[in-house]
PDB file of C-alpha atoms in Angstrom:
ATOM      1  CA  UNK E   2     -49.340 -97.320  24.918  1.00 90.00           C
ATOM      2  CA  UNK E   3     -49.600 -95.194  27.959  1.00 94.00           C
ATOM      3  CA  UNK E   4     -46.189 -95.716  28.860  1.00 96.00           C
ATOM      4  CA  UNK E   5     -45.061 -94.281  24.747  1.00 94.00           C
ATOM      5  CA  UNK E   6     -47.137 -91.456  26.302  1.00 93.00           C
ATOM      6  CA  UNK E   7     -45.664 -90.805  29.805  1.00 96.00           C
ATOM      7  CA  UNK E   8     -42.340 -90.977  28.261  1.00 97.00           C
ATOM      8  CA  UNK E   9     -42.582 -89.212  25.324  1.00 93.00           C
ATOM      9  CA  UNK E  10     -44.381 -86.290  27.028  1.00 94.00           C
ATOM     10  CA  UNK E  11     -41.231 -86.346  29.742  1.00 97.00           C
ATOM     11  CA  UNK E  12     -39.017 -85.765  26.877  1.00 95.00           C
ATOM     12  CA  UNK E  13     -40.795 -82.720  25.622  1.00 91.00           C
ATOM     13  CA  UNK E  14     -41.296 -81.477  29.050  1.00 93.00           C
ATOM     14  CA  UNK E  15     -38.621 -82.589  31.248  1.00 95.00           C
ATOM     15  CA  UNK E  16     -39.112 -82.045  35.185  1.00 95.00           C
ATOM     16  CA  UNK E  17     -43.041 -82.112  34.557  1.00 95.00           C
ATOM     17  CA  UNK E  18     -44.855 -84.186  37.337  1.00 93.00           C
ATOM     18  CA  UNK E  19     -47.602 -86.574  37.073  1.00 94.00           C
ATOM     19  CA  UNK E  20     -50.446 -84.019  37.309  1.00 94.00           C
ATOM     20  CA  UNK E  21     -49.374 -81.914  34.205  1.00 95.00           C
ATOM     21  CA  UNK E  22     -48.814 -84.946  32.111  1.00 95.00           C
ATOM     22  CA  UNK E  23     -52.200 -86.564  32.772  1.00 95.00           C
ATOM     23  CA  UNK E  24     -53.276 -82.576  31.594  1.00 93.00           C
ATOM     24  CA  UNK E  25     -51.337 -82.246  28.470  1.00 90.00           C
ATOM     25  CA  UNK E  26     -52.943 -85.743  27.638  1.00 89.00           C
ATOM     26  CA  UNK E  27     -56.321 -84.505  28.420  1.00 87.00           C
ATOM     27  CA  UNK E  28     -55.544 -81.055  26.884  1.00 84.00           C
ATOM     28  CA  UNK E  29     -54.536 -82.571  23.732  1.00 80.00           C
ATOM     29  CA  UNK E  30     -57.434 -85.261  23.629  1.00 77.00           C
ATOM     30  CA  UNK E  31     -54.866 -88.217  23.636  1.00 81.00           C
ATOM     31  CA  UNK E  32     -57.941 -90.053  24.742  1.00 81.00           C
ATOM     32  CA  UNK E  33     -59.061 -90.673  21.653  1.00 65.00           C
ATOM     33  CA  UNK E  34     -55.859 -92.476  20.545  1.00 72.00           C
ATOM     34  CA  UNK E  35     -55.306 -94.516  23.660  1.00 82.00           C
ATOM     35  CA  UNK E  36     -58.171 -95.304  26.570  1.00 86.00           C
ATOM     36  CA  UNK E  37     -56.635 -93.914  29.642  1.00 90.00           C
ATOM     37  CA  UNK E  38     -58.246 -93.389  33.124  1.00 93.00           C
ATOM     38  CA  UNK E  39     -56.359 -91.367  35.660  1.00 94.00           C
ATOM     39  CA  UNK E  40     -55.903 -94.745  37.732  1.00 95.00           C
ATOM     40  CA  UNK E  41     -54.191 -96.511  34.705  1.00 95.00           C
ATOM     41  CA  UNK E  42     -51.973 -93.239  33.905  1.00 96.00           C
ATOM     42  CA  UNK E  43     -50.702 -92.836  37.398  1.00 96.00           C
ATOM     43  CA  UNK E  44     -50.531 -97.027  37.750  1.00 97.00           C
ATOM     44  CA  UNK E  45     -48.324 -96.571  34.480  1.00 97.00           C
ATOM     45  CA  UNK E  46     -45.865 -93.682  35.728  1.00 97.00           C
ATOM     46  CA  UNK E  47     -45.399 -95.721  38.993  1.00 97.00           C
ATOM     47  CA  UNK E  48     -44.421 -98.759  36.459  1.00 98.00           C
ATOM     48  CA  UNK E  49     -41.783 -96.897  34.505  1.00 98.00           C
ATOM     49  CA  UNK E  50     -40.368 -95.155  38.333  1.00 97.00           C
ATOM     50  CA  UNK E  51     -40.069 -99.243  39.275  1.00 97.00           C
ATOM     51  CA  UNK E  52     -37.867 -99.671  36.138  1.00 97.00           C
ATOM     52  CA  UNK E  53     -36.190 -96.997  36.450  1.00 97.00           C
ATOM     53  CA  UNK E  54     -37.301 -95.419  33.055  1.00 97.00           C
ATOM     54  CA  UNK E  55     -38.016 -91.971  34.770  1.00 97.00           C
ATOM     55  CA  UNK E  56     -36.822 -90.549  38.103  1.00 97.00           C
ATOM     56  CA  UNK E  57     -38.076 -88.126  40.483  1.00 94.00           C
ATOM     57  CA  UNK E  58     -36.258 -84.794  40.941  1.00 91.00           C
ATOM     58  CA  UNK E  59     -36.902 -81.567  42.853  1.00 79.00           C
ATOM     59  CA  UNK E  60     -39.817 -79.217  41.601  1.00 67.00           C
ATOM     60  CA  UNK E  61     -38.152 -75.971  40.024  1.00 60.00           C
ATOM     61  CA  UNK E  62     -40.207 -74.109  41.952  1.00 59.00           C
ATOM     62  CA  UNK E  63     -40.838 -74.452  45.652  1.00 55.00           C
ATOM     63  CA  UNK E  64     -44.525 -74.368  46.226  1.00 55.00           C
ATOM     64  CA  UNK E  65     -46.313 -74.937  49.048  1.00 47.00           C
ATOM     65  CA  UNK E  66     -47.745 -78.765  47.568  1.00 58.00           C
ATOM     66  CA  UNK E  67     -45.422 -80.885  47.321  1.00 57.00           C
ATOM     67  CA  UNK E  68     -45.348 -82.854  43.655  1.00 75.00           C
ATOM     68  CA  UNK E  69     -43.376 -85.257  42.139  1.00 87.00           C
ATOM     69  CA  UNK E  70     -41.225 -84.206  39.066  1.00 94.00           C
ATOM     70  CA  UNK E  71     -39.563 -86.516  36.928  1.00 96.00           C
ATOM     71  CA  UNK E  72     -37.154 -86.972  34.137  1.00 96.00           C
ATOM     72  CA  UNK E  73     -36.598 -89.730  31.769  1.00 97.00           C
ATOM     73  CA  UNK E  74     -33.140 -91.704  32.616  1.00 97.00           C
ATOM     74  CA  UNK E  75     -31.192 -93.715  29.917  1.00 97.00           C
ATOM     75  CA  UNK E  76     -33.042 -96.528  30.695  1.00 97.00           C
ATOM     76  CA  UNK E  77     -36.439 -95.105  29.974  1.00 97.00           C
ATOM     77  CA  UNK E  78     -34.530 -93.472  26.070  1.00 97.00           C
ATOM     78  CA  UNK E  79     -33.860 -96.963  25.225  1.00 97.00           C
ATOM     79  CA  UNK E  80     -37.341 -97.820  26.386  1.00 97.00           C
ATOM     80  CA  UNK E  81     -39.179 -94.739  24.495  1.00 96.00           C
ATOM     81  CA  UNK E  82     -37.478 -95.979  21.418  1.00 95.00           C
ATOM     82  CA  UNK E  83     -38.011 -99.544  21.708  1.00 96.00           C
ATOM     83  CA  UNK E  84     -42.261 -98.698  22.181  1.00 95.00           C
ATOM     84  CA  UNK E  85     -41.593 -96.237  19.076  1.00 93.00           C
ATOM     85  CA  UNK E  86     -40.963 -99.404  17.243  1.00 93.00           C
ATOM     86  CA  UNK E  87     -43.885-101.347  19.025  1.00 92.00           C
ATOM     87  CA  UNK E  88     -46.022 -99.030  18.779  1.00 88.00           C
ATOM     88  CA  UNK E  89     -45.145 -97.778  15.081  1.00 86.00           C
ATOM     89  CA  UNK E  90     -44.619-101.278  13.490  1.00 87.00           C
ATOM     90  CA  UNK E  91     -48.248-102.662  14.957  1.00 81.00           C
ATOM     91  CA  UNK E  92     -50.995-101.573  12.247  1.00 73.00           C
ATOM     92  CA  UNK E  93     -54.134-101.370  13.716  1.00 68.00           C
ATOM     93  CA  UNK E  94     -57.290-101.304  11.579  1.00 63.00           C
ATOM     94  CA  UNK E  95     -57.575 -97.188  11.669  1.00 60.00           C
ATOM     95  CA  UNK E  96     -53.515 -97.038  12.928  1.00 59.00           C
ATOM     96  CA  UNK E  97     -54.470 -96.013  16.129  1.00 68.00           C
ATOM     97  CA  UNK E  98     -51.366 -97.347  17.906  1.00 80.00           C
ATOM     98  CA  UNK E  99     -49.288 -95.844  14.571  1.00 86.00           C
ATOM     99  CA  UNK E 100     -50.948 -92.456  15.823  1.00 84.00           C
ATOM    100  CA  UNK E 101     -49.926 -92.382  19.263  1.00 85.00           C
ATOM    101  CA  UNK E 102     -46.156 -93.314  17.673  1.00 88.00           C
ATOM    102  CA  UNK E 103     -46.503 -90.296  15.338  1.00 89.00           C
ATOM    103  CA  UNK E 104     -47.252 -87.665  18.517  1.00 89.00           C
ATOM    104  CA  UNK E 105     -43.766 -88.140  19.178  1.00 92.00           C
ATOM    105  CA  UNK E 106     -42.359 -87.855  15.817  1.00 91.00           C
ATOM    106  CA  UNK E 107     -39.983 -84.779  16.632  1.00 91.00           C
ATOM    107  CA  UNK E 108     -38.557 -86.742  19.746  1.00 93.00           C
ATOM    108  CA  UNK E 109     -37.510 -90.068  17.531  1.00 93.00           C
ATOM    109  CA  UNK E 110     -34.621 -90.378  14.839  1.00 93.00           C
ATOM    110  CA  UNK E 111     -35.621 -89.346  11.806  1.00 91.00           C
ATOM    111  CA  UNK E 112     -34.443 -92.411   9.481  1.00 93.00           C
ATOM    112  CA  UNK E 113     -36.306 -94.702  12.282  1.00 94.00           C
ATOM    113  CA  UNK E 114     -39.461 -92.668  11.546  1.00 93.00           C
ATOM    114  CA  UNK E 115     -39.148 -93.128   7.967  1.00 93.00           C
ATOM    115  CA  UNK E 116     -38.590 -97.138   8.806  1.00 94.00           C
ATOM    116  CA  UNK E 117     -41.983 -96.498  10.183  1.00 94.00           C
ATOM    117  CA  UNK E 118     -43.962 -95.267   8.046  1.00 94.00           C
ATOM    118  CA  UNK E 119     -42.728 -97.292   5.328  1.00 95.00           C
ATOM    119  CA  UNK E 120     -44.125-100.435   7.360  1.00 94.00           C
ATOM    120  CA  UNK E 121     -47.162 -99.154   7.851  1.00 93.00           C
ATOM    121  CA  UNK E 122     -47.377 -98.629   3.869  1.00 95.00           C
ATOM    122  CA  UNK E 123     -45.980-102.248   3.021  1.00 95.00           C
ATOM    123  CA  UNK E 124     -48.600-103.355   5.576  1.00 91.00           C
ATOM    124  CA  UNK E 125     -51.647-101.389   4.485  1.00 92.00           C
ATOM    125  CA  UNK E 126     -50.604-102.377   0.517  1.00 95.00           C
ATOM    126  CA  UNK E 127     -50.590-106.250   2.199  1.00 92.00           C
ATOM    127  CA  UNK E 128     -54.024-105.652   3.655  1.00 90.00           C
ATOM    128  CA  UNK E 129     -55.313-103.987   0.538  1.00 93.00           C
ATOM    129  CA  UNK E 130     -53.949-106.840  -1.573  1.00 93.00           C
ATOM    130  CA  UNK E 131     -56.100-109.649   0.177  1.00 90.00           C
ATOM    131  CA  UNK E 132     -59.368-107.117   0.252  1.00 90.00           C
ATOM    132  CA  UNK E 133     -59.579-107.317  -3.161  1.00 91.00           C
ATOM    133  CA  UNK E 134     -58.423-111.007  -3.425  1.00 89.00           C
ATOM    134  CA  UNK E 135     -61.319-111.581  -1.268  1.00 86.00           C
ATOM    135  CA  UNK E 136     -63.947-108.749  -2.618  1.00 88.00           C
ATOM    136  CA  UNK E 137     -63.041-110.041  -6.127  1.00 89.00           C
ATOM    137  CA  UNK E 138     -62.849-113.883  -6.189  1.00 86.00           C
ATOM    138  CA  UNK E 139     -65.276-115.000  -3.852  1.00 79.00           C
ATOM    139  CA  UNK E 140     -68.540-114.491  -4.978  1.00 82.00           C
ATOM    140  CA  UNK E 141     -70.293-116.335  -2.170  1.00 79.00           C
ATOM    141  CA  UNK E 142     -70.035-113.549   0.061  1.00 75.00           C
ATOM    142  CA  UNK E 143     -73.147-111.754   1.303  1.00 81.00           C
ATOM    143  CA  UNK E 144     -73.432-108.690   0.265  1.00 90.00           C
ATOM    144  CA  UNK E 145     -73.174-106.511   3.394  1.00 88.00           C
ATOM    145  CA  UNK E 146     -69.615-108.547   4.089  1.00 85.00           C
ATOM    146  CA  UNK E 147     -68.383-107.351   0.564  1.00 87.00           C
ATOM    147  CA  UNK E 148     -69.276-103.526   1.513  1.00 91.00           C
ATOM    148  CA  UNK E 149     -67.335-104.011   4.325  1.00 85.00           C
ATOM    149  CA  UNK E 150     -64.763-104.930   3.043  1.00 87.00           C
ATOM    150  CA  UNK E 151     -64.998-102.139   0.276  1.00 93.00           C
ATOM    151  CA  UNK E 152     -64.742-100.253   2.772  1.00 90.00           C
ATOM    152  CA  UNK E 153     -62.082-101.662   4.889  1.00 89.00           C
ATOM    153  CA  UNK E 154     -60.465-101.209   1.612  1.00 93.00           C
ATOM    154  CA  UNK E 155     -60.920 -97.565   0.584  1.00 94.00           C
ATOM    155  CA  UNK E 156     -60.018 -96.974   4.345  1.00 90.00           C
ATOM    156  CA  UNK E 157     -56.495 -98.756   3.825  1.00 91.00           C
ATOM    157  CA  UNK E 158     -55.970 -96.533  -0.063  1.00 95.00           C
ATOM    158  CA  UNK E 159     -56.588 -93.501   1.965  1.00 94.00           C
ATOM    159  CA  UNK E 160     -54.003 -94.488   4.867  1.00 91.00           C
ATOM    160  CA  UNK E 161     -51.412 -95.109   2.269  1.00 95.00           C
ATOM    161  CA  UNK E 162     -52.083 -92.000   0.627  1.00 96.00           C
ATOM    162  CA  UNK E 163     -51.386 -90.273   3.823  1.00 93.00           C
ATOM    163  CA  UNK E 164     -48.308 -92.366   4.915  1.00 94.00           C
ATOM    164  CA  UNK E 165     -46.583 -91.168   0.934  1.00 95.00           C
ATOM    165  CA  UNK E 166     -47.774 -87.674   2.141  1.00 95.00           C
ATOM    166  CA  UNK E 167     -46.123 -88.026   5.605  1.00 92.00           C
ATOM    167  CA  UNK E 168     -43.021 -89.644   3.632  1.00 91.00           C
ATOM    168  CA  UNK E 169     -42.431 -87.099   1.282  1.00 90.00           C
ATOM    169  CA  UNK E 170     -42.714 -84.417   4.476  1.00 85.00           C
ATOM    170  CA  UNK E 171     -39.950 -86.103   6.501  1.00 68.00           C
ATOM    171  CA  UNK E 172     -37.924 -86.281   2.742  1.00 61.00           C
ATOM    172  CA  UNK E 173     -38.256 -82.552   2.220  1.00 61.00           C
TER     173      UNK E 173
END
């Protein structure tokens, strides 16, 4: 997901270079949507320079360090959408990957977003269906399991609560 990151942070701050990215993603505690270490986020910007997702250009301002700015190309567009879809498709147990999807919600088509969301719903409604399959026809399951998956379950109702709430938002 680091790359949905790098890219989608390029495209709200174009000309940025590696050092302010890897601060807006501290800044904005990205960290606890995707595990990042400064080694993997600079190992991932050199990934999406090699295919040619983002270029370097000259700093805006000449200062005395020089930094390396970059831009995202055509190739790395396609690319940002095509991890939107990843990314936003993949249901996670807590939707973590949906999350990091939904930071760039402003930067993606709007219909695709709704496309989105409305997987994650179908999915969650899937997962809730064979909770209570399980929770209510199998009897021989210890007791702590069936919490569990109570609670697996209430987690899911509340998820697809919020994805109707994010729905009707992008509707309105």
């Amino acid at each position: 997901m680091i790359p949905l990151l790098i890219l989608g942070l390029l495209k709200q701050n174009p000309g940025s270079h590696g050092y302010e990215l890897l601060a807006l993603m501290e800044e904005r505690h990205y960290k606890y949507i995707v595990n990042f270490t400064k080694g993997s986020f600079y190992y991932n910007l050199q990934q999406l320079e090699d295919k040619q997702c983002i270029v370097k250009v000259d700093p805006s301002s000449k200062s005395s360090r020089e930094t390396n700015n970059y831009v995202i190309t055509e190739t790395g567009e396609r690319e940002f959408e095509q991890l939107m879809v990843k990314v936003g498709a993949k249901t996670d147990y807590v939707n973590l990957s949906f999350y990091a999807a939904l930071l760039f919600a402003n930067e993606y088509n709007r219909e695709e977003l709704t496309k989105l969301i409305e997987i994650q719903i179908e999915q969650s409604k899937q997962k809730i269906s064979l909770l209570e399959q399980s929770i209510e026809h199998n009897e021989a399951l210890p007791v702590h399991f069936k919490k569990m998956l109570e609670n697996s379950r209430a987690h899911h109702l509340v998820n697809v609560k919020w994805f109707e709430e994010l729905l009707q938002e992008k509707l309105s």
